[in-house]
Coordinates of C-alpha atoms in Angstrom, one line a residue:
Chain C
M1 CA 0.7 -6.4 13.5
T2 CA -2.2 -8.3 15.0
G3 CA -4.0 -6.5 17.7
T4 CA -7.1 -6.6 19.8
D5 CA -8.1 -3.0 20.4
R6 CA -11.3 -3.2 18.4
T7 CA -13.1 -0.4 20.3
Q8 CA -16.3 1.2 19.0
I9 CA -15.4 3.9 16.5
E10 CA -17.1 7.3 16.4
P11 CA -20.2 7.6 14.2
P12 CA -18.6 7.5 10.8
Q13 CA -17.7 10.8 9.2
D14 CA -16.6 9.0 6.1
H15 CA -15.8 11.1 3.0
G16 CA -13.9 8.2 1.3
P17 CA -15.0 6.4 -1.8
V18 CA -18.0 4.1 -1.9
V19 CA -16.8 0.4 -2.4
I20 CA -19.0 -1.5 -4.8
L21 CA -18.7 -5.3 -5.1
V22 CA -20.3 -6.6 -8.3
G23 CA -21.5 -10.2 -8.3
A24 CA -19.5 -11.3 -5.3
Q25 CA -19.9 -15.0 -4.7
M26 CA -18.5 -15.9 -1.3
G27 CA -19.9 -14.2 1.8
E28 CA -16.4 -14.7 3.4
N29 CA -14.9 -12.4 0.7
I30 CA -17.6 -9.7 1.3
G31 CA -16.8 -9.9 5.0
A32 CA -13.0 -9.7 4.4
A33 CA -13.6 -6.7 2.2
A34 CA -15.7 -5.0 4.9
R35 CA -12.9 -5.6 7.5
A36 CA -10.3 -4.2 5.1
M37 CA -12.4 -1.2 4.4
M38 CA -12.9 -0.5 8.1
N39 CA -9.2 -0.9 8.7
C40 CA -8.7 2.0 6.4
G41 CA -11.6 4.1 7.7
I42 CA -13.8 3.5 4.6
T43 CA -17.4 2.6 5.6
R44 CA -19.8 2.7 2.7
M45 CA -20.2 -0.6 0.9
R46 CA -22.7 -1.4 -1.9
L47 CA -23.3 -4.8 -3.4
V48 CA -24.6 -5.5 -6.9
A49 CA -26.4 -8.9 -7.2
P50 CA -24.5 -10.8 -4.6
R51 CA -24.8 -14.5 -5.4
D52 CA -26.1 -15.6 -2.0
G53 CA -28.3 -12.6 -1.3
W54 CA -28.0 -10.2 1.7
P55 CA -27.6 -10.3 4.6
N56 CA -25.1 -13.1 4.6
P57 CA -24.0 -14.8 7.9
A58 CA -20.7 -15.9 6.5
A59 CA -19.9 -12.3 5.6
E60 CA -20.8 -11.1 9.1
A61 CA -18.6 -13.7 10.7
M62 CA -15.6 -12.9 8.5
S63 CA -15.9 -9.1 8.9
S64 CA -14.7 -9.3 12.6
G65 CA -17.4 -6.8 13.5
A66 CA -16.8 -4.4 10.7
L67 CA -20.2 -4.8 9.2
E68 CA -21.9 -3.9 12.5
L69 CA -19.9 -0.7 12.7
M70 CA -20.5 0.4 9.1
P71 CA -23.7 2.1 7.8
P72 CA -26.0 -0.6 6.4
V73 CA -24.7 -2.2 3.2
E74 CA -26.9 -1.2 0.2
V75 CA -27.9 -3.8 -2.4
F76 CA -28.7 -3.1 -6.1
A77 CA -29.7 -5.3 -9.0
T78 CA -27.5 -3.6 -11.5
T79 CA -24.2 -1.8 -11.6
A80 CA -25.8 1.3 -13.2
E81 CA -28.2 1.6 -10.3
A82 CA -25.4 1.3 -7.8
L83 CA -23.6 4.1 -9.5
A84 CA -26.6 6.5 -9.9
D85 CA -25.4 9.2 -7.5
I86 CA -21.7 8.8 -8.1
N87 CA -19.6 11.4 -10.0
H88 CA -16.4 9.5 -10.7
V89 CA -16.1 5.7 -10.9
Y90 CA -12.9 3.7 -10.8
A91 CA -13.0 0.1 -12.1
T92 CA -10.4 -2.4 -10.7
T93 CA -9.1 -4.9 -13.2
A94 CA -6.3 -7.4 -13.2
R95 CA -5.9 -7.7 -16.9
P96 CA -5.7 -5.1 -19.6
R97 CA -9.0 -4.3 -21.3
D98 CA -9.2 -3.2 -24.9
M99 CA -10.6 0.2 -23.9
V100 CA -9.2 3.6 -24.2
K101 CA -9.5 4.8 -20.6
H102 CA -7.1 6.2 -18.1
V103 CA -5.3 3.4 -16.2
L104 CA -4.1 4.4 -12.7
T105 CA -2.1 2.5 -10.1
A106 CA -3.8 2.2 -6.8
R107 CA -1.6 4.9 -5.5
G108 CA -2.3 7.2 -8.4
A109 CA -6.0 6.6 -8.0
A110 CA -5.9 7.3 -4.3
E111 CA -4.4 10.7 -5.0
D112 CA -7.0 11.3 -7.7
M113 CA -9.8 10.4 -5.3
H114 CA -8.6 12.7 -2.6
T115 CA -8.5 15.6 -5.1
R116 CA -12.0 14.9 -6.4
I117 CA -13.5 14.4 -3.0
K118 CA -12.0 17.7 -1.8
S119 CA -13.7 19.4 -4.7
G120 CA -17.0 17.8 -3.8
E121 CA -17.2 14.8 -6.1
K122 CA -18.6 11.5 -4.9
T123 CA -16.3 8.6 -5.9
A124 CA -16.8 4.9 -6.1
I125 CA -14.5 1.9 -6.7
L126 CA -15.9 -1.2 -8.5
F127 CA -14.6 -4.7 -7.7
G128 CA -15.6 -7.7 -9.8
A129 CA -16.5 -11.2 -8.9
E130 CA -13.9 -13.6 -7.5
R131 CA -13.1 -15.6 -10.7
S132 CA -14.3 -13.5 -13.6
G133 CA -13.6 -9.9 -12.4
L134 CA -15.7 -7.1 -13.8
A135 CA -17.7 -7.5 -17.1
N136 CA -16.5 -5.2 -19.9
D137 CA -19.9 -3.4 -19.7
D138 CA -19.2 -2.5 -16.1
V139 CA -15.7 -1.3 -16.9
A140 CA -17.2 0.9 -19.6
L141 CA -19.3 2.7 -17.0
A142 CA -16.2 3.8 -15.2
Q143 CA -14.1 6.9 -16.0
S144 CA -10.8 5.3 -14.9
I145 CA -9.3 1.9 -14.4
I146 CA -7.2 0.9 -11.4
T147 CA -4.6 -1.8 -11.9
I148 CA -2.2 -2.7 -9.1
P149 CA 1.3 -3.5 -10.3
L150 CA 2.1 -6.9 -8.9
N151 CA 4.5 -9.8 -9.6
P152 CA 3.5 -10.5 -13.2
G153 CA 4.1 -14.2 -12.6
F154 CA 1.8 -14.4 -9.6
S155 CA -0.7 -11.5 -9.7
S156 CA -3.8 -13.3 -8.5
L157 CA -5.2 -11.5 -5.4
N158 CA -8.3 -12.5 -3.6
L159 CA -11.2 -10.0 -3.3
G160 CA -10.5 -9.0 0.3
Q161 CA -6.8 -8.4 -0.5
A162 CA -7.6 -6.3 -3.5
V163 CA -10.0 -4.2 -1.5
L164 CA -7.3 -3.9 1.3
L165 CA -4.6 -2.7 -1.1
V166 CA -6.8 -0.1 -2.8
C167 CA -8.4 1.2 0.4
H168 CA -5.0 1.3 2.1
E169 CA -3.6 3.5 -0.6
F170 CA -6.5 5.8 -0.1
M171 CA -5.8 6.0 3.6
S172 CA -2.1 6.4 3.1
A173 CA -2.6 9.2 0.6
G174 CA -4.4 11.2 3.3
D175 CA -2.1 10.2 6.2
A176 CA 0.3 12.6 7.7
T177 CA 2.3 10.1 9.8
P178 CA 6.0 10.9 9.3
P179 CA 7.7 8.0 7.5
K180 CA 10.3 7.8 10.3
Q181 CA 10.3 8.9 13.9
L182 CA 12.1 8.2 17.1
P183 CA 9.8 8.2 20.1
T184 CA 11.9 8.8 23.3
G185 CA 9.2 8.2 25.8
D186 CA 9.6 10.1 29.1
S187 CA 13.2 11.0 28.3
A188 CA 14.3 13.7 26.0
P189 CA 17.0 13.3 23.3
A190 CA 20.4 14.1 24.8
T191 CA 21.9 17.5 24.2
H192 CA 25.2 17.8 22.3
D193 CA 26.8 19.0 25.5
A194 CA 25.8 15.9 27.4
L195 CA 27.1 13.7 24.6
V196 CA 30.5 15.3 24.4
N197 CA 30.7 15.1 28.2
L198 CA 30.0 11.4 28.0
Y199 CA 32.5 10.9 25.2
E200 CA 35.2 12.6 27.2
R201 CA 34.4 10.6 30.3
L202 CA 34.6 7.4 28.3
E203 CA 37.9 8.4 26.6
D204 CA 39.4 9.4 29.9
A205 CA 38.4 6.0 31.4
L206 CA 39.8 4.2 28.4
D207 CA 43.0 6.3 28.6
D208 CA 43.4 5.3 32.3
A209 CA 42.9 1.7 31.4
G210 CA 45.6 1.7 28.7
F211 CA 43.2 1.3 25.8
F212 CA 45.0 3.7 23.5
R213 CA 48.2 1.7 23.1
S214 CA 49.5 3.8 20.2
P215 CA 49.2 7.5 20.9
E216 CA 49.3 8.5 17.2
M217 CA 46.2 6.3 16.6
K218 CA 44.2 7.8 19.4
P219 CA 42.6 10.7 17.5
S220 CA 41.2 8.4 14.8
I221 CA 40.0 5.8 17.3
V222 CA 38.3 8.6 19.3
R223 CA 36.6 9.8 16.1
N224 CA 35.4 6.3 15.3
L225 CA 34.0 5.9 18.8
R226 CA 32.2 9.2 18.7
N227 CA 30.8 8.4 15.3
M228 CA 29.5 5.0 16.5
L229 CA 28.0 6.4 19.7
G230 CA 26.5 9.3 17.8
R231 CA 24.5 7.0 15.6
A232 CA 22.8 5.6 18.6
E233 CA 20.9 9.0 19.1
M234 CA 20.9 8.5 22.9
T235 CA 18.3 10.0 25.2
E236 CA 19.3 11.8 28.4
Q237 CA 18.4 8.6 30.4
E238 CA 20.6 6.5 28.1
V239 CA 23.5 8.9 28.7
R240 CA 23.1 8.5 32.4
T241 CA 23.0 4.7 32.0
F242 CA 26.1 4.8 29.9
H243 CA 27.9 6.9 32.6
G244 CA 26.8 4.2 35.1
M245 CA 28.3 1.5 32.9
I246 CA 31.6 3.3 32.7
S247 CA 31.7 3.8 36.5
V248 CA 31.1 0.2 37.2
L249 CA 33.5 -1.2 34.5
A250 CA 36.3 1.3 35.3
G251 CA 35.7 0.7 39.1
R252 CA 35.7 -3.1 38.7
R253 CA 38.8 -3.0 36.6
T254 CA 40.7 -0.9 39.2
G255 CA 39.5 -3.2 42.0
H256 CA 40.8 -6.3 40.4
D257 CA 44.1 -5.0 39.0
Chain W
M1 CA -8.7 -7.6 -9.5
T2 CA -9.0 -11.4 -9.4
G3 CA -7.1 -13.2 -12.1
T4 CA -6.1 -16.6 -13.3
D5 CA -2.7 -16.1 -15.0
R6 CA -0.7 -18.0 -12.4
T7 CA 2.1 -19.0 -14.7
Q8 CA 5.4 -20.3 -13.5
I9 CA 7.7 -17.5 -12.6
E10 CA 11.4 -17.5 -13.5
P11 CA 13.8 -18.9 -10.9
P12 CA 13.6 -16.2 -8.2
Q13 CA 16.2 -13.5 -8.4
D14 CA 14.9 -12.0 -5.2
H15 CA 16.8 -9.3 -3.5
G16 CA 13.9 -8.3 -1.3
P17 CA 13.7 -8.7 2.5
V18 CA 13.4 -12.0 4.2
V19 CA 10.0 -12.4 5.8
I20 CA 10.1 -14.1 9.2
L21 CA 6.9 -15.3 11.0
V22 CA 7.5 -15.8 14.7
G23 CA 5.3 -18.3 16.4
A24 CA 2.7 -18.4 13.7
Q25 CA -0.3 -20.5 14.8
M26 CA -2.6 -21.2 11.9
G27 CA -1.2 -22.9 8.8
E28 CA -3.8 -20.9 6.8
N29 CA -2.1 -17.7 7.8
I30 CA 1.3 -18.9 6.8
G31 CA -0.1 -19.8 3.5
A32 CA -1.9 -16.5 3.0
A33 CA 1.4 -14.8 4.0
A34 CA 3.3 -16.8 1.3
R35 CA 0.7 -15.9 -1.3
A36 CA 1.0 -12.2 -0.4
M37 CA 4.8 -12.3 -0.5
M38 CA 4.7 -13.9 -4.0
N39 CA 2.2 -11.3 -5.2
C40 CA 4.9 -8.8 -4.4
G41 CA 7.9 -10.8 -5.8
I42 CA 9.3 -11.6 -2.3
T43 CA 10.2 -15.2 -2.0
R44 CA 12.3 -15.9 1.1
M45 CA 10.2 -17.0 4.2
R46 CA 11.5 -18.2 7.5
L47 CA 9.5 -19.6 10.4
V48 CA 10.4 -19.4 14.0
A49 CA 8.8 -22.2 16.1
P50 CA 5.5 -22.6 14.1
R51 CA 2.9 -24.0 16.4
D52 CA 1.9 -26.9 14.1
G53 CA 5.4 -27.7 12.8
W54 CA 6.5 -27.7 9.2
P55 CA 5.6 -28.6 6.5
N56 CA 1.9 -27.8 7.0
P57 CA -0.8 -28.9 4.5
A58 CA -3.2 -26.1 5.5
A59 CA -0.5 -23.6 4.6
E60 CA 0.1 -25.2 1.3
A61 CA -3.6 -25.2 0.4
M62 CA -4.0 -21.5 1.3
S63 CA -0.8 -20.4 -0.5
S64 CA -2.5 -20.9 -3.9
G65 CA 0.8 -22.4 -5.2
A66 CA 3.1 -19.7 -3.8
L67 CA 4.9 -22.1 -1.5
E68 CA 5.8 -24.4 -4.4
L69 CA 7.3 -21.5 -6.3
M70 CA 9.3 -20.1 -3.5
P71 CA 12.7 -21.5 -2.2
P72 CA 12.1 -23.9 0.6
V73 CA 10.8 -22.2 3.8
E74 CA 13.5 -22.3 6.5
V75 CA 12.5 -23.2 10.1
F76 CA 14.3 -22.1 13.3
A77 CA 13.9 -22.6 17.0
T78 CA 14.6 -19.0 18.0
T79 CA 14.3 -15.6 16.6
A80 CA 18.0 -14.9 17.1
E81 CA 18.9 -18.0 15.1
A82 CA 16.6 -16.9 12.3
L83 CA 18.3 -13.5 12.2
A84 CA 21.9 -14.8 12.3
D85 CA 22.9 -13.6 8.8
I86 CA 20.7 -10.5 8.6
N87 CA 22.1 -6.9 8.8
H88 CA 19.0 -4.9 9.4
V89 CA 15.8 -6.1 11.1
Y90 CA 12.4 -4.5 11.1
A91 CA 9.9 -5.6 13.7
T92 CA 6.2 -5.1 12.9
T93 CA 4.0 -4.1 15.8
A94 CA 0.5 -2.9 16.1
R95 CA 0.9 -1.2 19.5
P96 CA 3.5 1.3 20.7
R97 CA 6.3 -0.4 22.7
D98 CA 8.1 1.3 25.5
M99 CA 11.4 1.3 23.5
V100 CA 13.5 4.0 22.0
K101 CA 13.8 2.7 18.5
H102 CA 13.0 4.2 15.1
V103 CA 9.4 3.8 14.2
L104 CA 8.7 3.7 10.4
T105 CA 5.5 3.5 8.4
A106 CA 5.4 0.6 6.0
R107 CA 6.1 3.0 3.2
G108 CA 9.1 4.6 5.1
A109 CA 10.4 1.2 5.8
A110 CA 10.1 0.1 2.2
E111 CA 12.2 3.0 1.1
D112 CA 14.7 2.3 3.8
M113 CA 14.9 -1.4 2.7
H114 CA 15.6 -0.5 -0.9
T115 CA 18.4 1.8 0.2
R116 CA 20.0 -0.8 2.4
I117 CA 19.6 -3.6 -0.1
K118 CA 21.2 -1.5 -2.8
S119 CA 24.2 -0.9 -0.5
G120 CA 24.5 -4.7 0.1
E121 CA 22.7 -5.2 3.4
K122 CA 20.5 -8.2 4.0
T123 CA 17.2 -7.1 5.5
A124 CA 14.4 -9.0 7.3
I125 CA 10.9 -8.2 8.6
L126 CA 9.6 -9.9 11.7
F127 CA 5.9 -10.6 12.1
G128 CA 4.5 -11.9 15.4
A129 CA 1.9 -14.5 16.3
E130 CA -1.7 -14.0 15.4
R131 CA -3.1 -12.9 18.8
S132 CA 0.0 -11.7 20.8
G133 CA 2.2 -10.2 18.2
L134 CA 6.0 -10.1 18.8
A135 CA 7.4 -10.5 22.2
N136 CA 9.3 -7.5 23.5
D137 CA 12.6 -9.5 23.4
D138 CA 12.1 -10.1 19.7
V139 CA 11.3 -6.4 19.1
A140 CA 14.6 -5.6 21.0
L141 CA 16.5 -7.6 18.4
A142 CA 15.3 -5.3 15.7
Q143 CA 16.9 -2.0 14.6
S144 CA 13.6 -0.5 13.5
I145 CA 9.9 -0.9 14.2
I146 CA 7.2 -0.8 11.4
T147 CA 3.8 0.4 12.4
I148 CA 1.1 0.7 9.7
P149 CA -1.1 3.7 10.2
L150 CA -4.7 2.4 10.2
N151 CA -8.1 3.4 11.5
P152 CA -7.4 3.7 15.2
G153 CA -10.8 2.4 16.0
F154 CA -10.4 -0.7 13.9
S155 CA -6.7 -1.5 13.5
S156 CA -6.7 -5.3 13.8
L157 CA -5.2 -6.9 10.7
N158 CA -4.8 -10.6 10.2
L159 CA -1.3 -11.9 9.6
G160 CA -1.7 -12.4 5.9
Q161 CA -3.1 -8.9 5.4
A162 CA -0.2 -7.4 7.4
V163 CA 2.3 -9.3 5.3
L164 CA 0.5 -8.1 2.2
L165 CA 0.6 -4.4 3.1
V166 CA 4.3 -4.4 4.1
C167 CA 5.4 -6.5 1.1
H168 CA 3.3 -4.4 -1.2
E169 CA 4.9 -1.2 0.0
F170 CA 8.3 -2.8 -0.7
M171 CA 7.2 -3.6 -4.3
S172 CA 5.6 -0.2 -4.9
A173 CA 8.7 1.6 -3.7
G174 CA 10.7 -0.1 -6.5
D175 CA 8.0 0.1 -9.1
A176 CA 8.3 2.4 -12.0
T177 CA 4.7 2.2 -13.3
P178 CA 3.4 5.7 -14.1
P179 CA 0.6 6.5 -11.7
K180 CA -1.7 7.5 -14.7
Q181 CA -1.5 6.5 -18.3
L182 CA -3.9 6.3 -21.3
P183 CA -3.3 3.2 -23.4
T184 CA -4.7 3.8 -26.9
G185 CA -4.3 0.3 -28.3
D186 CA -3.8 0.1 -32.0
S187 CA -4.9 3.7 -32.6
A188 CA -2.7 6.7 -31.9
P189 CA -3.9 9.8 -30.0
A190 CA -5.5 12.2 -32.5
T191 CA -3.4 15.2 -33.7
H192 CA -4.4 18.7 -32.9
D193 CA -5.1 19.2 -36.6
A194 CA -7.5 16.3 -36.7
L195 CA -9.3 17.6 -33.7
V196 CA -9.8 21.1 -35.0
N197 CA -11.0 19.6 -38.3
L198 CA -13.6 17.6 -36.3
Y199 CA -14.6 20.6 -34.2
E200 CA -15.2 22.7 -37.4
R201 CA -17.1 19.9 -39.1
L202 CA -19.3 19.6 -36.0
E203 CA -19.8 23.3 -35.7
D204 CA -20.7 23.6 -39.4
A205 CA -23.3 20.8 -39.1
L206 CA -24.7 22.4 -36.0
D207 CA -24.9 25.7 -37.8
D208 CA -26.7 24.2 -40.7
A209 CA -29.2 22.6 -38.3
G210 CA -29.9 25.8 -36.6
F211 CA -28.3 24.9 -33.3
F212 CA -26.8 28.4 -32.7
R213 CA -30.0 30.3 -32.2
S214 CA -28.3 33.4 -30.9
P215 CA -25.3 34.5 -33.0
E216 CA -23.7 36.4 -30.2
M217 CA -23.6 33.3 -28.0
K218 CA -22.1 31.1 -30.7
P219 CA -18.4 31.9 -29.8
S220 CA -18.8 30.9 -26.2
I221 CA -20.9 27.8 -27.0
V222 CA -18.2 26.7 -29.4
R223 CA -15.5 27.2 -26.8
N224 CA -17.4 25.1 -24.3
L225 CA -18.0 22.3 -26.9
R226 CA -14.3 22.3 -27.8
N227 CA -13.3 22.2 -24.1
M228 CA -15.7 19.3 -23.5
L229 CA -14.5 17.3 -26.5
G230 CA -10.9 18.1 -25.8
R231 CA -11.1 16.5 -22.4
A232 CA -12.0 13.2 -24.0
E233 CA -8.4 13.0 -25.4
M234 CA -9.7 11.2 -28.5
T235 CA -7.7 8.7 -30.6
E236 CA -7.5 8.9 -34.4
Q237 CA -10.1 6.1 -34.6
E238 CA -12.5 7.9 -32.2
V239 CA -12.2 11.0 -34.4
R240 CA -13.2 8.9 -37.4
T241 CA -16.1 7.4 -35.4
F242 CA -17.3 10.9 -34.4
H243 CA -17.2 12.1 -38.0
G244 CA -19.4 9.1 -38.8
M245 CA -21.8 10.1 -36.1
I246 CA -22.1 13.6 -37.4
S247 CA -22.6 12.3 -41.0
V248 CA -25.4 10.0 -39.9
L249 CA -27.1 12.4 -37.6
A250 CA -26.9 15.4 -40.0
G251 CA -28.0 13.2 -42.9
R252 CA -30.9 11.7 -41.0
R253 CA -32.0 15.2 -39.8
T254 CA -31.9 16.5 -43.4
G255 CA -33.8 13.4 -44.6
H256 CA -36.6 14.0 -42.2
D257 CA -37.0 17.7 -42.3

C-alpha cells in the first residue's frame, strides 16, 4: 500500500469540498490532513486560528509534499469568515450534540456533497481541534453533522485520520473502479472451447495412467475436476502451460514405468 | 472527530479479518495500525519479521492503548507461517503486479470478506513494509489483491493510513447506521396539523402588518413561505418557539406603530 510514485499532479481542477481545520494545534496534524486530502484529490484547505500560526514548518514536513502541490492554504480568524462563500457546511463531530440537525455518516455525506456540487453548490467540511473538537457555536453554523460510525469502545481518531476517512468517502463516491476485476495482462481469458479441450486432454491422460479406478465414479470425479479447474478462470497462456504440465507428467510417468 | 471516550471494550468477539504486517520497519507504524484496527473493531494482528523485534515500545506508545486491548500480537518468521490457518488471503498493493489475480477495491474486498466470514472462512489481509510493499512471493500466496483507488498523482499512503482505510471499509460494510438521520432529542417532529396552524398564524400576523402589499401575489408568497418553513422539518418545541417569536415581533410592532 506504500508507494513512491509521487509525481507532479496536473494543475488542480478540484471541485471537491473545502476542508476547514478550526483551531488545529499541531502542525504535524495539519500536514497529515493535507497529505490525506491530496491522496483523495481534494486540494483546498482553510485554517481558522491555527495555534502556531501559518506557515508552519512541521506541517510542511508531515505533508510529504502535499502542501506544495495544493493551492495556498487560506487562514481566517473566525469560522464564520472561513465559511463566507460556502453554500453547504458539514461539521464533523465524534459525540452527539444536543442539536436538531441532520446527522450523516461519512458515506452519506459524500453522496450528498457530490449531489450538491453537481448542482453548483460550494461545500465545506469543518474539523475541530485535536482534543476538544468543534465548539457548539461552530457546529450551529453547519447545515449537517458528519459522524463516522466506529468501534464505540475505541472511537478516538486523530485529526489526520478523520480527514482521511471523510475525504476518502468523497473520492470513493465519485469513483468508477469496478469492485472486482481480473487483469489478464497480455494474455486473454481462455475460451470455453480451449478449456474443454484441456479438460479432455487431462482426463485422457488420467485414464491412461489408471487414475479412475472405479469406472462408475469417473463421471462425478470428472465433474469435480472440471468445477475446480473452472474456478481458476485460466488465461490462454495458462491453458498452454497446463497442457505442458500434462505432457511432461504423462511422459515422465510412461518413461519410468 | 477527536474524542476522549476510550473506555474498556468488552472481551473481543472479533470475527473480522486477521491483519498481517510483513516486514514492518517503524514501531510507530505498527502502533498506528493497531489503533486504526481497534477503531474499526478488528483486533487480531500478526507480524512477520518486524525489523525491530517485538514487543516494541514505540508501537505501544503510538497505539493509544489499542495494543493493550487487543489479544497478544503473534509474531512469525515467514509469511507462509503467518498464513497457515487462513482460508482466504488478500494482499494490499499500491502498484499493479504482473499477476493474473482478482483485484478488488477496499470496498469490494470488504464485502467479499463479510461473505466469506459468514460462511465460516478465516480471512487475512497482508500489508507490506513501509517503502517496498509486499514482495511478489508474498502476493503470490494471496488469492486476491486489494488496491485502493486514490489520486494517481499522489497515491502514497503510510502504513497506518492504509490499514485504517481497509479496516474502515470492513467495518462500514457491516454497519447498519442509516446514511442520514435527524435526531430530535426530547422533542418529537411536529405534526402536519401543528405546522399548518403555525403557517396560518404567521400569515395572519403578516397580513395584519401589511406584509402582503399586492393581494394577487399573496397566494404564491404564502406557498413560498410554507415551502421554506417546511424544509426546516421543525420539532414540536421549535414550533412553540416560532409561535413565541411571532407573538413578540407582532406585539412589538403593534406597540411601536
